[in-house]
JSON list of C-alpha atoms and ligand atoms in Angstrom, two decimals:
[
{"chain": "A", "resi": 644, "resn": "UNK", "atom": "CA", "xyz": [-20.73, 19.14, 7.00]},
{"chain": "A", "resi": 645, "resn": "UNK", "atom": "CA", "xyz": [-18.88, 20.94, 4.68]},
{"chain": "A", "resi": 646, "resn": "UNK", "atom": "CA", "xyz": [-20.59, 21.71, 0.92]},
{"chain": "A", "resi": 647, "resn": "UNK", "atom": "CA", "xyz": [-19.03, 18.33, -0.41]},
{"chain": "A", "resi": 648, "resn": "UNK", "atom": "CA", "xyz": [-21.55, 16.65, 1.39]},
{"chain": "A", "resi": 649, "resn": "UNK", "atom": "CA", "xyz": [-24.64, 18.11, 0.41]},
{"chain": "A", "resi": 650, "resn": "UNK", "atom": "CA", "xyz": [-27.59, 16.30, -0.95]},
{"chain": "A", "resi": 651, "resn": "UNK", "atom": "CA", "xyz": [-29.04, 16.44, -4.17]},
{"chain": "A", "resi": 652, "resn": "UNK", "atom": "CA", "xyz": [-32.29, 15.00, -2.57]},
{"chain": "A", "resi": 653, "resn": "UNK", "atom": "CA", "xyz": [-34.31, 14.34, 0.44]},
{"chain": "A", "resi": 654, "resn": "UNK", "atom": "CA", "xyz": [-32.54, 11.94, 2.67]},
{"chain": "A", "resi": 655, "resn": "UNK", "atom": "CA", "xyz": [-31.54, 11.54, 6.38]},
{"chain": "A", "resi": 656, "resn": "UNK", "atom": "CA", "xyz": [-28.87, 13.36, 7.49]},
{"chain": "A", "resi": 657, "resn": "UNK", "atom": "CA", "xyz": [-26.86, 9.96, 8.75]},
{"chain": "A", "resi": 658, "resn": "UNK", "atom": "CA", "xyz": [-25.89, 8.97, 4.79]},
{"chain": "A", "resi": 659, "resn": "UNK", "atom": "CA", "xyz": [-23.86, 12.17, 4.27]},
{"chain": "A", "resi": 660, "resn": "UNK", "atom": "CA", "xyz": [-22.66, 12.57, 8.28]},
{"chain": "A", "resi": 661, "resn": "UNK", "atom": "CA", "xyz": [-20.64, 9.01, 7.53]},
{"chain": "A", "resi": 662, "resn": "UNK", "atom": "CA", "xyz": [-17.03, 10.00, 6.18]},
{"chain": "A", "resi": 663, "resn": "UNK", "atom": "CA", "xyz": [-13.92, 8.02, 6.44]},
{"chain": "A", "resi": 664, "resn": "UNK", "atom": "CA", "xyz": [-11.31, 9.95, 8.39]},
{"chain": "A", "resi": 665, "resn": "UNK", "atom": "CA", "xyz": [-7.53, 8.75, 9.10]},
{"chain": "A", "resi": 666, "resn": "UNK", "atom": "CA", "xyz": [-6.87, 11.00, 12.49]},
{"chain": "A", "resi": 667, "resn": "UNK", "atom": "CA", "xyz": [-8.72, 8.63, 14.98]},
{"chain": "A", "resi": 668, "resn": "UNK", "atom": "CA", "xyz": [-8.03, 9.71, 18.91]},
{"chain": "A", "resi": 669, "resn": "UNK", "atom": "CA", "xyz": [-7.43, 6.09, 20.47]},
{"chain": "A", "resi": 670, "resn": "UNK", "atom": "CA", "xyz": [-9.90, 6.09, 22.94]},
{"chain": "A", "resi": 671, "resn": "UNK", "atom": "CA", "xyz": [-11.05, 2.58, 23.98]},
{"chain": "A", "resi": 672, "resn": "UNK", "atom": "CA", "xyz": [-13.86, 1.25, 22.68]},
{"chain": "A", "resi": 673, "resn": "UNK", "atom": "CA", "xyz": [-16.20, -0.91, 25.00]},
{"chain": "A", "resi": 674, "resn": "UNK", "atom": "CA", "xyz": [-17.97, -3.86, 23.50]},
{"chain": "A", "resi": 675, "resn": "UNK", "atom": "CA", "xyz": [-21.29, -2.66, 24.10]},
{"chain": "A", "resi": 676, "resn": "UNK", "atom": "CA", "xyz": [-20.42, 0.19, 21.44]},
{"chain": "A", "resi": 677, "resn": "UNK", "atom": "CA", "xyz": [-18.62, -1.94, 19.25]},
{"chain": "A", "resi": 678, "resn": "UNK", "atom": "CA", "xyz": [-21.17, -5.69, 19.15]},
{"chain": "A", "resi": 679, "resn": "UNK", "atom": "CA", "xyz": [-24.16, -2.31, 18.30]},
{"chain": "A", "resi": 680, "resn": "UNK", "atom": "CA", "xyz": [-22.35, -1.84, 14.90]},
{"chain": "A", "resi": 681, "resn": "UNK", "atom": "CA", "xyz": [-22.06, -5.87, 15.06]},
{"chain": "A", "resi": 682, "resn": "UNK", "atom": "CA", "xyz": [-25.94, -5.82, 15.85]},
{"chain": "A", "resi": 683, "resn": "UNK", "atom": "CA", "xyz": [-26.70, -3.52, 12.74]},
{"chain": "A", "resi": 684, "resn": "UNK", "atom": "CA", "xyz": [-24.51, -5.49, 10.27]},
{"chain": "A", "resi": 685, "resn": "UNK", "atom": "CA", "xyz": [-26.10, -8.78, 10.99]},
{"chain": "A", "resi": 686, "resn": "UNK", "atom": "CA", "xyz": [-29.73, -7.19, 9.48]},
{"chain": "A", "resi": 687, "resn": "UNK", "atom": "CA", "xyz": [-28.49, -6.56, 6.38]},
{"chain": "A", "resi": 688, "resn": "UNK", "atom": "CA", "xyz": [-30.18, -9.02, 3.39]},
{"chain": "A", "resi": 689, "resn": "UNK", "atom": "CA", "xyz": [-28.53, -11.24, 1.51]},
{"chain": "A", "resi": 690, "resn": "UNK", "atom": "CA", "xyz": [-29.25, -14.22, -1.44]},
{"chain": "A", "resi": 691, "resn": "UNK", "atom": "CA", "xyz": [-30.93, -17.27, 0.63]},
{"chain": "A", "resi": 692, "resn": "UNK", "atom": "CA", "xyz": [-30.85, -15.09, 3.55]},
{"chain": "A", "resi": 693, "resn": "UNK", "atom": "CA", "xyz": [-27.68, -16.98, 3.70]},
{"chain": "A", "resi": 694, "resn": "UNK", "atom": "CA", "xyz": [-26.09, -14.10, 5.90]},
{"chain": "A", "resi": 695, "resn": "UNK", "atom": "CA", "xyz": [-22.31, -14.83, 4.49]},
{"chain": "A", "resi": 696, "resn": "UNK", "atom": "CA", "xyz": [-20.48, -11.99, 6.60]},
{"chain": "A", "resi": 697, "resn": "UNK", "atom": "CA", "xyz": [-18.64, -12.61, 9.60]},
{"chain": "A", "resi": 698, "resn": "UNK", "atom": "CA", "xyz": [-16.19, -10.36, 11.14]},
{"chain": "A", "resi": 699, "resn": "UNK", "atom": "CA", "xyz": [-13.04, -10.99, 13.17]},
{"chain": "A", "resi": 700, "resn": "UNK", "atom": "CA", "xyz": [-12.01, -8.02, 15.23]},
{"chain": "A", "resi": 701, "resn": "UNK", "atom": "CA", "xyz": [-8.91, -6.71, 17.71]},
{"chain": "A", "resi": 702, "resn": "UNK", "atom": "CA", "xyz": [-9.16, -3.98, 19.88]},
{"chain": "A", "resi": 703, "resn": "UNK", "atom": "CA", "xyz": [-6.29, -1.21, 20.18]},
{"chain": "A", "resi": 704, "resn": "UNK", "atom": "CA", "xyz": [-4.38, -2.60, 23.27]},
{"chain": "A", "resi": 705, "resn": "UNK", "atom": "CA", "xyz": [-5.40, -6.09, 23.45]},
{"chain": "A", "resi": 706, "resn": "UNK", "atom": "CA", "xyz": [-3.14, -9.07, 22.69]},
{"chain": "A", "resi": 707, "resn": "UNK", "atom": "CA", "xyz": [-4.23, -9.52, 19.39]},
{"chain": "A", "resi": 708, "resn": "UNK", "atom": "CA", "xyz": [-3.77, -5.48, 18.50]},
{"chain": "A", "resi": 709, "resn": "UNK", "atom": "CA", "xyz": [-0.14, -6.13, 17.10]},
{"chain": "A", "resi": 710, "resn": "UNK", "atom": "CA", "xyz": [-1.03, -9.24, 14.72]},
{"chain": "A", "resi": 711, "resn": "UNK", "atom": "CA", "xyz": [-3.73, -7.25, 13.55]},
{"chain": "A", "resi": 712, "resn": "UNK", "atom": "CA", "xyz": [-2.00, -3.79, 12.65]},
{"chain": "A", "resi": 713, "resn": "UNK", "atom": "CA", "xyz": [1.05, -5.48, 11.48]},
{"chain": "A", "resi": 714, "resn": "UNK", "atom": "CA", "xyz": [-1.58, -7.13, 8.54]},
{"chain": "A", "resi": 715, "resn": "UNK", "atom": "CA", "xyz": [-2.00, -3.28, 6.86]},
{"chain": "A", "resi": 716, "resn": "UNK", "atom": "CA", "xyz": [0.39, -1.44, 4.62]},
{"chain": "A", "resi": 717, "resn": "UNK", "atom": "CA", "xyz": [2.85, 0.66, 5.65]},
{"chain": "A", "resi": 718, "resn": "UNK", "atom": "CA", "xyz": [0.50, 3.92, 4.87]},
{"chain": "A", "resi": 719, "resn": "UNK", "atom": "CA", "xyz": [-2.13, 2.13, 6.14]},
{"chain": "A", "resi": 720, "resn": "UNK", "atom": "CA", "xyz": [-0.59, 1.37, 9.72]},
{"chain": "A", "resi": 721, "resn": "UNK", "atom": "CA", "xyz": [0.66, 4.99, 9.96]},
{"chain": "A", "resi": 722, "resn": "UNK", "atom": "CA", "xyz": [-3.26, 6.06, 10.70]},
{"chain": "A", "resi": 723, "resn": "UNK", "atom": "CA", "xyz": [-4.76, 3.22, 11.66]},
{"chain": "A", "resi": 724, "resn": "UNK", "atom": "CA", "xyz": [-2.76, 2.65, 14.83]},
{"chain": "A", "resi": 725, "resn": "UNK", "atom": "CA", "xyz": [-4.73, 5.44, 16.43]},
{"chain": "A", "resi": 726, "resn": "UNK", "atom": "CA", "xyz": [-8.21, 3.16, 16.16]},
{"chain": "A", "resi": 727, "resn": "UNK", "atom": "CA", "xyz": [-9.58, 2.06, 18.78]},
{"chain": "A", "resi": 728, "resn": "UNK", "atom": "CA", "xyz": [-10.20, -1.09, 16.86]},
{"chain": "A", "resi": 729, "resn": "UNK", "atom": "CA", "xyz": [-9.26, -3.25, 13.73]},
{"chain": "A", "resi": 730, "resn": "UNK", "atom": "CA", "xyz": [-12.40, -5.32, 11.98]},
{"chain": "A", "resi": 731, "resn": "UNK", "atom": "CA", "xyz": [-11.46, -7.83, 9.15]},
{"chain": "A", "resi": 732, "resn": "UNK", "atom": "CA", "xyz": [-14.61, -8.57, 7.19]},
{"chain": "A", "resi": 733, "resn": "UNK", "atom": "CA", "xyz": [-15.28, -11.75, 5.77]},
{"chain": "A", "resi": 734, "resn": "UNK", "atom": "CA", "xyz": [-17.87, -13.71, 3.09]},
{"chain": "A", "resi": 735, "resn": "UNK", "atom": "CA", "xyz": [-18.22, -17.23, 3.41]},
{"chain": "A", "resi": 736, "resn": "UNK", "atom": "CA", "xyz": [-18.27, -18.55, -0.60]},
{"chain": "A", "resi": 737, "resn": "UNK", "atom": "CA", "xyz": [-20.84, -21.27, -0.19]},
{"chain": "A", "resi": 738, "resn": "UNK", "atom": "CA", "xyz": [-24.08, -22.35, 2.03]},
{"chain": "A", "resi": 739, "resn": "UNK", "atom": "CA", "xyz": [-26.60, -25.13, 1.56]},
{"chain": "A", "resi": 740, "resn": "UNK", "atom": "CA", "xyz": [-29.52, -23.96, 0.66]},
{"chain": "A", "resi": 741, "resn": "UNK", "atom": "CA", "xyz": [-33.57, -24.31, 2.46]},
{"chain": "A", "resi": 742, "resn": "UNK", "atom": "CA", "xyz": [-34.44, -27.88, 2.29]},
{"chain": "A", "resi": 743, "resn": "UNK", "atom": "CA", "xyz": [-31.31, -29.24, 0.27]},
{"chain": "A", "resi": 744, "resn": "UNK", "atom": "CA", "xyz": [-27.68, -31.24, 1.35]},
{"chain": "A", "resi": 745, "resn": "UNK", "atom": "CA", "xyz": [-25.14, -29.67, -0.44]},
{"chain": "A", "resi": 746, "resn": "UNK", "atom": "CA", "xyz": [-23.64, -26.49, -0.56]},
{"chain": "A", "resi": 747, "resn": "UNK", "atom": "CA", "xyz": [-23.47, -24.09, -3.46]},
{"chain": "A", "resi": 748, "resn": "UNK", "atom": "CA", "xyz": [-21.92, -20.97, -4.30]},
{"chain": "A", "resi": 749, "resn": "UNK", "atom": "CA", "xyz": [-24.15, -18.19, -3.69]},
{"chain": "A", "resi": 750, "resn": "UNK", "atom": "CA", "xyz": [-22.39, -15.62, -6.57]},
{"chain": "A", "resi": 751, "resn": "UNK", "atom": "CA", "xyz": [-23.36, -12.90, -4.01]},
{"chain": "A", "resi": 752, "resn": "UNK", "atom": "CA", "xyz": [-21.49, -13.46, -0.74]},
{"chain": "A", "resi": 753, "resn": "UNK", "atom": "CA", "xyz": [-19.50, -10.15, -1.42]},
{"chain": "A", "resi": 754, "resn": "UNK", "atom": "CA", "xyz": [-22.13, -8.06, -2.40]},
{"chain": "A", "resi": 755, "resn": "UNK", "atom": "CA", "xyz": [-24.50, -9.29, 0.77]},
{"chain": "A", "resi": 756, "resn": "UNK", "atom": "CA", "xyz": [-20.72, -8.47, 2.92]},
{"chain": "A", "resi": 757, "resn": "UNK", "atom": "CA", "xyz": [-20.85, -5.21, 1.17]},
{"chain": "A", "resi": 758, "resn": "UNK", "atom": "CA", "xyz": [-24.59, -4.44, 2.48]},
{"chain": "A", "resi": 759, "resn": "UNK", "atom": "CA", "xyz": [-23.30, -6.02, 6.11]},
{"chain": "A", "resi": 760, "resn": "UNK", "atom": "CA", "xyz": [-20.39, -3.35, 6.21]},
{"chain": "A", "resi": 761, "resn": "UNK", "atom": "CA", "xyz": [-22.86, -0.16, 5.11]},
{"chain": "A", "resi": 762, "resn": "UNK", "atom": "CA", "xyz": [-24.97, -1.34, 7.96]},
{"chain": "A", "resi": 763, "resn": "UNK", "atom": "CA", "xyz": [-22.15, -1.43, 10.03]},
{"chain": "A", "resi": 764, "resn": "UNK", "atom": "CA", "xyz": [-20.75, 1.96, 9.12]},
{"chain": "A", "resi": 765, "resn": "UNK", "atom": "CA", "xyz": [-24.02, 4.06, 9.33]},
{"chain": "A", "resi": 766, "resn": "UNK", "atom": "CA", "xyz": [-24.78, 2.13, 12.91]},
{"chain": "A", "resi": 767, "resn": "UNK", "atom": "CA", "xyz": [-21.39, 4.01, 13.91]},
{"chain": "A", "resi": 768, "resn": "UNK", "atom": "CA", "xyz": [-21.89, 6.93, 12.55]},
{"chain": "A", "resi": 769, "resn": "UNK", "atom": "CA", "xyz": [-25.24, 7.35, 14.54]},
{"chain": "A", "resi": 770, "resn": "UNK", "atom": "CA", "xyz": [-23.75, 6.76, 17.66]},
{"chain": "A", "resi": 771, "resn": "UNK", "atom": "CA", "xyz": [-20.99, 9.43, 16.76]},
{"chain": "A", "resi": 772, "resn": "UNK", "atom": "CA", "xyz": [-18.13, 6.94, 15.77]},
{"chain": "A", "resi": 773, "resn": "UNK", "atom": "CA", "xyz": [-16.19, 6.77, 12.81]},
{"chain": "A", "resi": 774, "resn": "UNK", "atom": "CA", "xyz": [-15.30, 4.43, 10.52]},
{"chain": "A", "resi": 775, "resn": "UNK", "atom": "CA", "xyz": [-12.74, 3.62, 7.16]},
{"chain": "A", "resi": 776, "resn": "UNK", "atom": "CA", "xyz": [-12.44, 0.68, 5.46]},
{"chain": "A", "resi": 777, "resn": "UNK", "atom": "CA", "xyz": [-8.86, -0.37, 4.26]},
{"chain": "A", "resi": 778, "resn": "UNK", "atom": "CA", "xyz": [-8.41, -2.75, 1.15]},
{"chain": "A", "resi": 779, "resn": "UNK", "atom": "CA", "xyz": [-4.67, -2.22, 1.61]},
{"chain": "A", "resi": 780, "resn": "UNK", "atom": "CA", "xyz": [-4.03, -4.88, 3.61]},
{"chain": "A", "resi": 781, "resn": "UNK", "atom": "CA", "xyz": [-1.83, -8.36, 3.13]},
{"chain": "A", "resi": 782, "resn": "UNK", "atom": "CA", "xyz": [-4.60, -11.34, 2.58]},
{"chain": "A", "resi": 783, "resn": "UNK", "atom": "CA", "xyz": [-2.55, -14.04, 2.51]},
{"chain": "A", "resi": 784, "resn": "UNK", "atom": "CA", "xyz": [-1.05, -13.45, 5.64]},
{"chain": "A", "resi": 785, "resn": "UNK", "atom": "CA", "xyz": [-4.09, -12.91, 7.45]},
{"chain": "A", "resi": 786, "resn": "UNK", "atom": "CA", "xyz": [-5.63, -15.77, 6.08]},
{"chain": "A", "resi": 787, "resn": "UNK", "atom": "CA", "xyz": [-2.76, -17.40, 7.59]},
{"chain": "A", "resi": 788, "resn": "UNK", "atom": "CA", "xyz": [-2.35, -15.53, 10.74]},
{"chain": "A", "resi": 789, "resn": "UNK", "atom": "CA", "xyz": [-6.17, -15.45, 12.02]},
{"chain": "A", "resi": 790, "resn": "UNK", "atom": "CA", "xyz": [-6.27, -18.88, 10.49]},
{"chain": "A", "resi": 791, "resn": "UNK", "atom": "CA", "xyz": [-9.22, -18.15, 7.82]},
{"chain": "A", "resi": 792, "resn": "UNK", "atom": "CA", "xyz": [-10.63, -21.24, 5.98]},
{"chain": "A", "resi": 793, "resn": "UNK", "atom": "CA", "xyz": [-10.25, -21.34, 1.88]},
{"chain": "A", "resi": 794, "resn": "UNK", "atom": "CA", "xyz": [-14.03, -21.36, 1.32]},
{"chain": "A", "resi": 795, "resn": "UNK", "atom": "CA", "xyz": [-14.05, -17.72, 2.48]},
{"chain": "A", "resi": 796, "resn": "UNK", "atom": "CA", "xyz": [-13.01, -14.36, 1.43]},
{"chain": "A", "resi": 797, "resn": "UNK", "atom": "CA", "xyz": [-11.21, -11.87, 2.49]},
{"chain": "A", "resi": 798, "resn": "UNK", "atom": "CA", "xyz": [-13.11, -8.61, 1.95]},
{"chain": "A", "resi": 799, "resn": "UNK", "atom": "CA", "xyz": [-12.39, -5.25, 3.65]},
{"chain": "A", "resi": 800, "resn": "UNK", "atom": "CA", "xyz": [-10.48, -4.13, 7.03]},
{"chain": "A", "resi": 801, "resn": "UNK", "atom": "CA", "xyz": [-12.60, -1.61, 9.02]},
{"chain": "A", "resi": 802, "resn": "UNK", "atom": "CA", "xyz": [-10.74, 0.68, 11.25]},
{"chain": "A", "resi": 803, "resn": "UNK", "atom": "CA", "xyz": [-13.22, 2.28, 14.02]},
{"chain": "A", "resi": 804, "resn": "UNK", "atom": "CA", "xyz": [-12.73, 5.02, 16.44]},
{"chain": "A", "resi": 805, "resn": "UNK", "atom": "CA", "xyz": [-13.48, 8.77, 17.54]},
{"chain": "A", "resi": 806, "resn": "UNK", "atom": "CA", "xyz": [-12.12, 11.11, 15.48]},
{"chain": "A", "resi": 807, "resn": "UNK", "atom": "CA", "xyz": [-9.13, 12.38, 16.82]},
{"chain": "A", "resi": 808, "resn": "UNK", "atom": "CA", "xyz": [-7.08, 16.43, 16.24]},
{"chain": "A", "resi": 809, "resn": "UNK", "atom": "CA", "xyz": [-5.40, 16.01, 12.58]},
{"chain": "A", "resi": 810, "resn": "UNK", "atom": "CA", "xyz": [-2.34, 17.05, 13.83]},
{"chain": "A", "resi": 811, "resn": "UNK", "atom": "CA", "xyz": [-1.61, 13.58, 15.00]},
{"chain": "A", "resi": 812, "resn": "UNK", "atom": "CA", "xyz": [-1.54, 12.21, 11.10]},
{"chain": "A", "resi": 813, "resn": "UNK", "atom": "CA", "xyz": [1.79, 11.52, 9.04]},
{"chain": "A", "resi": 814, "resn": "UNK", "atom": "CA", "xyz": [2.56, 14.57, 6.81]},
{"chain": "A", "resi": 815, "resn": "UNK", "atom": "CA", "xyz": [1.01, 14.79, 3.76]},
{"chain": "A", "resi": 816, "resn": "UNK", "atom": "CA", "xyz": [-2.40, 13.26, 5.40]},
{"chain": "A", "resi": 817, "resn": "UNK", "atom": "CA", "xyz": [-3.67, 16.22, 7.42]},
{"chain": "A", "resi": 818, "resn": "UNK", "atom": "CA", "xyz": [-4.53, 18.42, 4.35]},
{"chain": "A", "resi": 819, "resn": "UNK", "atom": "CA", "xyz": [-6.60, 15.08, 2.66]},
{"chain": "A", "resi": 820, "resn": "UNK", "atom": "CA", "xyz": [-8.40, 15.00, 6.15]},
{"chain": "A", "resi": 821, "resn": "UNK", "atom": "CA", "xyz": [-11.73, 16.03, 4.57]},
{"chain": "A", "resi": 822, "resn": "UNK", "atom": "CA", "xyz": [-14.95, 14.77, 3.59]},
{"chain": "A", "resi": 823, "resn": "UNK", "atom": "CA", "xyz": [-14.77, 13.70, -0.40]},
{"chain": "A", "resi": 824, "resn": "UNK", "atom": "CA", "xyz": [-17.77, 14.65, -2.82]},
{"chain": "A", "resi": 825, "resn": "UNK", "atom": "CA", "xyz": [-19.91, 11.93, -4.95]},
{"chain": "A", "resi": 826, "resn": "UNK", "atom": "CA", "xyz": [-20.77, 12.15, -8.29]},
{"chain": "A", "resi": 827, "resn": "UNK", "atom": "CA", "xyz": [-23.79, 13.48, -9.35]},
{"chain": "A", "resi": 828, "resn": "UNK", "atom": "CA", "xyz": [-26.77, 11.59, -9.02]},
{"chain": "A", "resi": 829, "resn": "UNK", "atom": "CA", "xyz": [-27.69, 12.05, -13.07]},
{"chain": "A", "resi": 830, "resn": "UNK", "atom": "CA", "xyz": [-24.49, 10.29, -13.88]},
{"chain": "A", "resi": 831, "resn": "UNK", "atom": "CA", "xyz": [-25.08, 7.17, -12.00]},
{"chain": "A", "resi": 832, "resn": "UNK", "atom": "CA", "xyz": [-28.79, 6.27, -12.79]},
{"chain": "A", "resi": 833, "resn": "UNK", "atom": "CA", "xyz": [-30.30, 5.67, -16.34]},
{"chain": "A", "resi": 834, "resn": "UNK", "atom": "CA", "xyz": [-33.55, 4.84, -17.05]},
{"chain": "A", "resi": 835, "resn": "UNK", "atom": "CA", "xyz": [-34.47, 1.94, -19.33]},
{"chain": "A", "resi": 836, "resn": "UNK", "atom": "CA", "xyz": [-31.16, 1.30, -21.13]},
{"chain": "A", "resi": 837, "resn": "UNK", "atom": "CA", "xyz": [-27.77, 1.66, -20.56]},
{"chain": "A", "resi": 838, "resn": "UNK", "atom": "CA", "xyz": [-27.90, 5.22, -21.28]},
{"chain": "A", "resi": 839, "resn": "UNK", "atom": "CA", "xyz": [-24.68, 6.72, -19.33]},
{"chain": "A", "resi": 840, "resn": "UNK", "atom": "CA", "xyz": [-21.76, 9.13, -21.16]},
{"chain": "A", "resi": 841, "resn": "UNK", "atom": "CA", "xyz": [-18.89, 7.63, -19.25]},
{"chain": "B", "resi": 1837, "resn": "LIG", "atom": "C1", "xyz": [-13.32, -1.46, -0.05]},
{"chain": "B", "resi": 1837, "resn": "LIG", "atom": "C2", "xyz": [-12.65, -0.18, 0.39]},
{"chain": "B", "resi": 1837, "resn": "LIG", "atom": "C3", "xyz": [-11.26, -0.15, 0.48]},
{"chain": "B", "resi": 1837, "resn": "LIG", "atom": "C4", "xyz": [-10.62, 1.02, 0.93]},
{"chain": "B", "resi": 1837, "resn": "LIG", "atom": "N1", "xyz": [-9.27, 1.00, 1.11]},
{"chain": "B", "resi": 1837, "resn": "LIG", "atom": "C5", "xyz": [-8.65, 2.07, 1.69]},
{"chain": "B", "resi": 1837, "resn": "LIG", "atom": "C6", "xyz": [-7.27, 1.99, 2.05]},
{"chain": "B", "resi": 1837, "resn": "LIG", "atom": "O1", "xyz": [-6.59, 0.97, 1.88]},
{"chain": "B", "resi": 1837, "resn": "LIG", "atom": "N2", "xyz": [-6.72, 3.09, 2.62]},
{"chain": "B", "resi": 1837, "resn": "LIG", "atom": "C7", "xyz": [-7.42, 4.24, 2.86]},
{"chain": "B", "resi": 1837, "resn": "LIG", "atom": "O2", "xyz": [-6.84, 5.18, 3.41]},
{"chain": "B", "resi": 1837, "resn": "LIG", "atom": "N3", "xyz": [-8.74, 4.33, 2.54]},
{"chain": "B", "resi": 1837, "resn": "LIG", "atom": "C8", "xyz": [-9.38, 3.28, 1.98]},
{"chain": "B", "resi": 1837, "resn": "LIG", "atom": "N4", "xyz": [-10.74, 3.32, 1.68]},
{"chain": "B", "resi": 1837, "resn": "LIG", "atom": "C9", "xyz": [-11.51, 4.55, 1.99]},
{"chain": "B", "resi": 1837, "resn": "LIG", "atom": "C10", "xyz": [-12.03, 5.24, 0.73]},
{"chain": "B", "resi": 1837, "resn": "LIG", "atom": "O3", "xyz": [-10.98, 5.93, 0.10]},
{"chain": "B", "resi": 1837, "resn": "LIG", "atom": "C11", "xyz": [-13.20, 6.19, 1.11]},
{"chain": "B", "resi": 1837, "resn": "LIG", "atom": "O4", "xyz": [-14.26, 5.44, 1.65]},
{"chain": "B", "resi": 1837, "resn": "LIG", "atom": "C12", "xyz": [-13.69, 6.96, -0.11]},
{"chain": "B", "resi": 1837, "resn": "LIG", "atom": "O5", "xyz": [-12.72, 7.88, -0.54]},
{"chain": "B", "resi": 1837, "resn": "LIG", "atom": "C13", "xyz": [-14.98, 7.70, 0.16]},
{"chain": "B", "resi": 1837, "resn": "LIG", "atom": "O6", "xyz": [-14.82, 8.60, 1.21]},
{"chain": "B", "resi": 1837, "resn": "LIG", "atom": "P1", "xyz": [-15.77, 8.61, 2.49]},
{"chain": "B", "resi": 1837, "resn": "LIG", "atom": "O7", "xyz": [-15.80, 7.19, 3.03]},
{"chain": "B", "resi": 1837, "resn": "LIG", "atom": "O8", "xyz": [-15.10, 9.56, 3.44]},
{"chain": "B", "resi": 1837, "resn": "LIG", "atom": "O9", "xyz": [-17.13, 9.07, 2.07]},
{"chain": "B", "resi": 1837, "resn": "LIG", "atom": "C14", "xyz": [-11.39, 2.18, 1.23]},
{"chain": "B", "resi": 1837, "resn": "LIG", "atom": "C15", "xyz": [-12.79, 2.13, 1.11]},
{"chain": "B", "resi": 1837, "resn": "LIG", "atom": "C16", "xyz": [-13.41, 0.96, 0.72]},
{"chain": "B", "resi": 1837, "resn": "LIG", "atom": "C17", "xyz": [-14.94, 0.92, 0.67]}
]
């Protein structure tokens, strides 16, 4: 890992080994590999337990591969036709609650999806995938074209696969084919009060 990715404290390896890259080799990915990130997402907690993630997926090469890619911007598409598989992630709004009729609105369905898709990403990166979420895709037409109910959202894409020779991206995306830095841990944790310079 390069020095971007170093640690500020004690924690395993997997959290800093996860990166999103765009050059992705286009191997095929067999469902046993891809229902063990499934497998991982599905433990993640949420309000209620109320477990409001679900995920509709196309692999590269299967009938649905062209709806799916076609969904992504322009930029977007220019990588991510070299996955080996497109995930849409989704929340579902409401749930009924233990013991009651009605649905509510949980208020958390995106943050528990959130949790889902970190569970889903570090399960890959363990078994030496890759994976990188894309919020540049068109919602309203895949709402329409994987026919998605109003009562849920559309979160993130995922695109998965094996990290593939650079010199297969677009121009102008081989040289941002690294591993990004975080901010330090001091600026992001305060304790007590709101106590943060920017
Ligand atoms: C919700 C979300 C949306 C993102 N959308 C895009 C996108 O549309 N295109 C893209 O190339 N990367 C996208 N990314 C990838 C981020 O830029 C990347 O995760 C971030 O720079 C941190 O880098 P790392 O994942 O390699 O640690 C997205 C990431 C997230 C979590």
């Amino acid at each position: 890992m390069p020095k971007s990715r170093v640690a500020e404290h004690a924690i395993n390896p997997l959290f800093v080994s996860r990166w999103s890259p765009r050059a992705f080799s286009g191997e095929a990915i067999d469902d046993g590999t891809l229902f063990q990130f499934f497998e991982a997402a599905r433990w993640a907690p949420s309000a209620y337990n109320s477990q409001p993630w679900r995920f509709i997926y196309a692999k590269n090469n299967s009938k649905h591969w062209a709806d799916f890619l076609a969904l992504l911007s322009e930029f977007n598409q220019s990588w991510a036709k070299s996955a080996s598989a497109l995930v849409i992630v989704l929340s579902k709004t409401t749930f009924v609650p233990p013991g009651k009729t009605e649905p509510i609105r949980t208020g958390s369905h995106t943050f528990d999806a959130g949790a889902a898709w970190g569970s889903f990403a570090l399960q890959a990166a363990h078994d030496g995938w890759f994976t990188h979420a894309i919020g540049g895709y068109d919602k309203t037409k895949a709402r329409e074209v994987l026919g998605i109910p109003e009562d849920y959202v559309l979160e993130a894409a995922i695109a998965i696969g094996k990290q593939g020779d650079r010199s297969i991206l677009p121009e102008g995306l081989r040289e941002r084919e690294v591993a990004s830095t975080r901010l330090p841990v001091g600026q992001l944790v305060a304790e007590g009060t709101f106590n943060f310079t920017e």
